[in-house]
């Protein structure tokens, strides 16, 4: 039998607003004392009324625009009803049939387009911690703004999924709306995987979707999501090959066992008994308001990549490195502006930033340009004598080296002073850069 893999994605992104989605409690919960950031609203106490966070809604719309979605003029919140210990109200405030953003698209590097079904706003649940037979609940996370981004079932391989996820993470970081740090739970990944039989090897009818799907919940790593998808493809293939149909269910990835494990039978939408949230009026956006959102959008990675190759004449590979993070791309452009006075061009700056792995947090763009100018005159960046001196200073001052590596950045001044004793005619900025690169 020949099968085609059909994968859709649901990604939850926590927004880094100051307060929660429907109350004034701090949304900065990670690492904080359990149950310290709570109130009657996020604890679901009777009589407490939700008040929507405008910033969170604005940021949700920005994500939708970045994914080329159509922004709804009329949208509403809904109650998603289910019972679980991490949901104190017995329902989650989410969006069902009228979300803020729908029908978007994002392109992969091979030109394949992935459809975005919807981008909607909801609140996060509390966090459960299991200890033997007991479970503890921390409500600090309850009510934190959460954006859910749902794709069409357009993925065919785990590699495509990982590329999309990395691109999505880059976009939300460029927008400045989320850290998208998976280790802290800011970005959680849920692939839906199924297989359909191809009648012929060349059959590509998108409408022939399988009559089941298996969702793998709350994965927090690109590597794990790739493993989970590949495992599910293998597991489902084995089931289909013996004439059975895989159960439509929710599973979880067990890294220790390197396999997915069944958690529960997958719910359908009607199981949640969605109905409009009676305590929050519908939200209307005029075309003028939507136009304002569009005008406030920052330059996104794909457009910046094209501009860097076109305006600065950079190879695509170099431009990809420089635009990978917004902070690095901004640093590069500041350095280019500073370099014009000294006739230092973009390609020279790019070579130093990429090849010398410049610490952009500690070396200002103007300092970098000065060092490039000096190096062009006396070739100090590759000076063998300087390298020998720096190695000697590092070997003779292990305490200062350890202080610097543990966060005491002022220790670099001590090491710089020692190096200057051996090399009094050397430029201090140049020596400092060489020291920092050696200590990385």
mmCIF file of N, CA and C in Angstrom, residues 39-46 80-93 123-128 137-143:
data_model
loop_
_atom_site.group_PDB
_atom_site.id
_atom_site.type_symbol
_atom_site.label_atom_id
_atom_site.label_comp_id
_atom_site.label_asym_id
_atom_site.label_seq_id
_atom_site.Cartn_x
_atom_site.Cartn_y
_atom_site.Cartn_z
ATOM 1 N N UNK A 39 -6.467 36.139 41.177
ATOM 2 C CA UNK A 39 -7.562 36.993 41.662
ATOM 3 C C UNK A 39 -8.867 36.231 41.425
ATOM 4 N N UNK A 40 -10.008 36.759 41.852
ATOM 5 C CA UNK A 40 -11.269 36.040 41.641
ATOM 6 C C UNK A 40 -11.566 35.714 40.174
ATOM 7 N N UNK A 41 -11.090 36.553 39.230
ATOM 8 C CA UNK A 41 -11.376 36.291 37.817
ATOM 9 C C UNK A 41 -10.617 35.061 37.326
ATOM 10 N N UNK A 42 -9.297 35.035 37.517
ATOM 11 C CA UNK A 42 -8.524 33.902 36.982
ATOM 12 C C UNK A 42 -8.636 32.654 37.850
ATOM 13 N N UNK A 43 -9.242 32.783 39.033
ATOM 14 C CA UNK A 43 -9.551 31.602 39.845
ATOM 15 C C UNK A 43 -10.967 31.085 39.578
ATOM 16 N N UNK A 44 -11.719 31.809 38.754
ATOM 17 C CA UNK A 44 -13.061 31.368 38.393
ATOM 18 C C UNK A 44 -14.063 31.441 39.527
ATOM 19 N N UNK A 45 -13.910 32.413 40.408
ATOM 20 C CA UNK A 45 -14.833 32.522 41.534
ATOM 21 C C UNK A 45 -16.170 33.120 41.089
ATOM 22 N N UNK A 46 -17.258 32.725 41.733
ATOM 23 C CA UNK A 46 -18.593 33.217 41.323
ATOM 24 C C UNK A 46 -18.690 34.732 41.375
ATOM 25 N N UNK A 80 -15.732 27.503 25.865
ATOM 26 C CA UNK A 80 -15.399 26.124 25.491
ATOM 27 C C UNK A 80 -15.510 25.288 26.767
ATOM 28 N N UNK A 81 -16.530 24.459 26.847
ATOM 29 C CA UNK A 81 -16.874 23.784 28.104
ATOM 30 C C UNK A 81 -16.230 22.404 28.215
ATOM 31 N N UNK A 82 -15.437 22.226 29.244
ATOM 32 C CA UNK A 82 -14.928 20.889 29.601
ATOM 33 C C UNK A 82 -14.432 20.942 31.038
ATOM 34 N N UNK A 83 -14.354 19.779 31.659
ATOM 35 C CA UNK A 83 -13.983 19.704 33.067
ATOM 36 C C UNK A 83 -12.595 19.100 33.213
ATOM 37 N N UNK A 84 -11.715 19.864 33.835
ATOM 38 C CA UNK A 84 -10.350 19.398 34.088
ATOM 39 C C UNK A 84 -9.814 20.230 35.250
ATOM 40 N N UNK A 85 -8.946 19.668 36.091
ATOM 41 C CA UNK A 85 -8.500 20.401 37.292
ATOM 42 C C UNK A 85 -7.821 21.736 37.008
ATOM 43 N N UNK A 86 -7.192 21.882 35.809
ATOM 44 C CA UNK A 86 -6.475 23.131 35.523
ATOM 45 C C UNK A 86 -7.391 24.220 34.971
ATOM 46 N N UNK A 87 -8.692 23.960 34.923
ATOM 47 C CA UNK A 87 -9.659 24.911 34.369
ATOM 48 C C UNK A 87 -10.686 25.240 35.453
ATOM 49 N N UNK A 88 -10.416 26.257 36.283
ATOM 50 C CA UNK A 88 -11.247 26.474 37.480
ATOM 51 C C UNK A 88 -12.703 26.829 37.189
ATOM 52 N N UNK A 89 -12.998 27.484 36.062
ATOM 53 C CA UNK A 89 -14.379 27.887 35.770
ATOM 54 C C UNK A 89 -15.221 26.737 35.227
ATOM 55 N N UNK A 90 -14.560 25.674 34.755
ATOM 56 C CA UNK A 90 -15.284 24.610 34.072
ATOM 57 C C UNK A 90 -15.458 24.917 32.589
ATOM 58 N N UNK A 91 -14.915 26.028 32.150
ATOM 59 C CA UNK A 91 -14.913 26.388 30.726
ATOM 60 C C UNK A 91 -13.729 27.322 30.482
ATOM 61 N N UNK A 92 -13.308 27.349 29.240
ATOM 62 C CA UNK A 92 -12.232 28.243 28.806
ATOM 63 C C UNK A 92 -12.830 29.317 27.898
ATOM 64 N N UNK A 93 -12.445 30.566 28.106
ATOM 65 C CA UNK A 93 -12.875 31.619 27.181
ATOM 66 C C UNK A 93 -11.959 31.562 25.960
ATOM 67 N N UNK A 123 -7.570 32.093 26.604
ATOM 68 C CA UNK A 123 -6.817 32.190 27.856
ATOM 69 C C UNK A 123 -6.132 30.861 28.140
ATOM 70 N N UNK A 124 -4.960 30.936 28.759
ATOM 71 C CA UNK A 124 -4.229 29.724 29.110
ATOM 72 C C UNK A 124 -4.846 29.089 30.351
ATOM 73 N N UNK A 125 -4.536 27.821 30.560
ATOM 74 C CA UNK A 125 -5.018 27.102 31.736
ATOM 75 C C UNK A 125 -3.981 27.182 32.855
ATOM 76 N N UNK A 126 -4.335 26.682 34.033
ATOM 77 C CA UNK A 126 -3.370 26.569 35.123
ATOM 78 C C UNK A 126 -2.370 25.462 34.796
ATOM 79 N N UNK A 127 -1.346 25.355 35.618
ATOM 80 C CA UNK A 127 -0.306 24.352 35.378
ATOM 81 C C UNK A 127 -0.379 23.242 36.416
ATOM 82 N N UNK A 128 -0.442 22.010 35.925
ATOM 83 C CA UNK A 128 -0.487 20.842 36.806
ATOM 84 C C UNK A 128 0.907 20.254 36.973
ATOM 85 N N UNK A 137 -1.576 22.174 41.672
ATOM 86 C CA UNK A 137 -2.041 23.130 40.660
ATOM 87 C C UNK A 137 -1.509 24.516 40.983
ATOM 88 N N UNK A 138 -0.881 25.146 39.971
ATOM 89 C CA UNK A 138 -0.411 26.525 40.094
ATOM 90 C C UNK A 138 -1.260 27.385 39.148
ATOM 91 N N UNK A 139 -2.032 28.303 39.749
ATOM 92 C CA UNK A 139 -2.951 29.124 38.960
ATOM 93 C C UNK A 139 -2.309 30.418 38.441
ATOM 94 N N UNK A 140 -0.991 30.571 38.620
ATOM 95 C CA UNK A 140 -0.325 31.766 38.078
ATOM 96 C C UNK A 140 -0.483 31.856 36.562
ATOM 97 N N UNK A 141 -0.488 30.700 35.888
ATOM 98 C CA UNK A 141 -0.595 30.685 34.422
ATOM 99 C C UNK A 141 -2.041 30.813 33.960
ATOM 100 N N UNK A 142 -2.992 30.553 34.834
ATOM 101 C CA UNK A 142 -4.403 30.595 34.468
ATOM 102 C C UNK A 142 -4.805 31.994 34.022
ATOM 103 N N UNK A 143 -5.286 32.095 32.779
ATOM 104 C CA UNK A 143 -5.722 33.383 32.269
ATOM 105 C C UNK A 143 -4.684 34.167 31.488
#
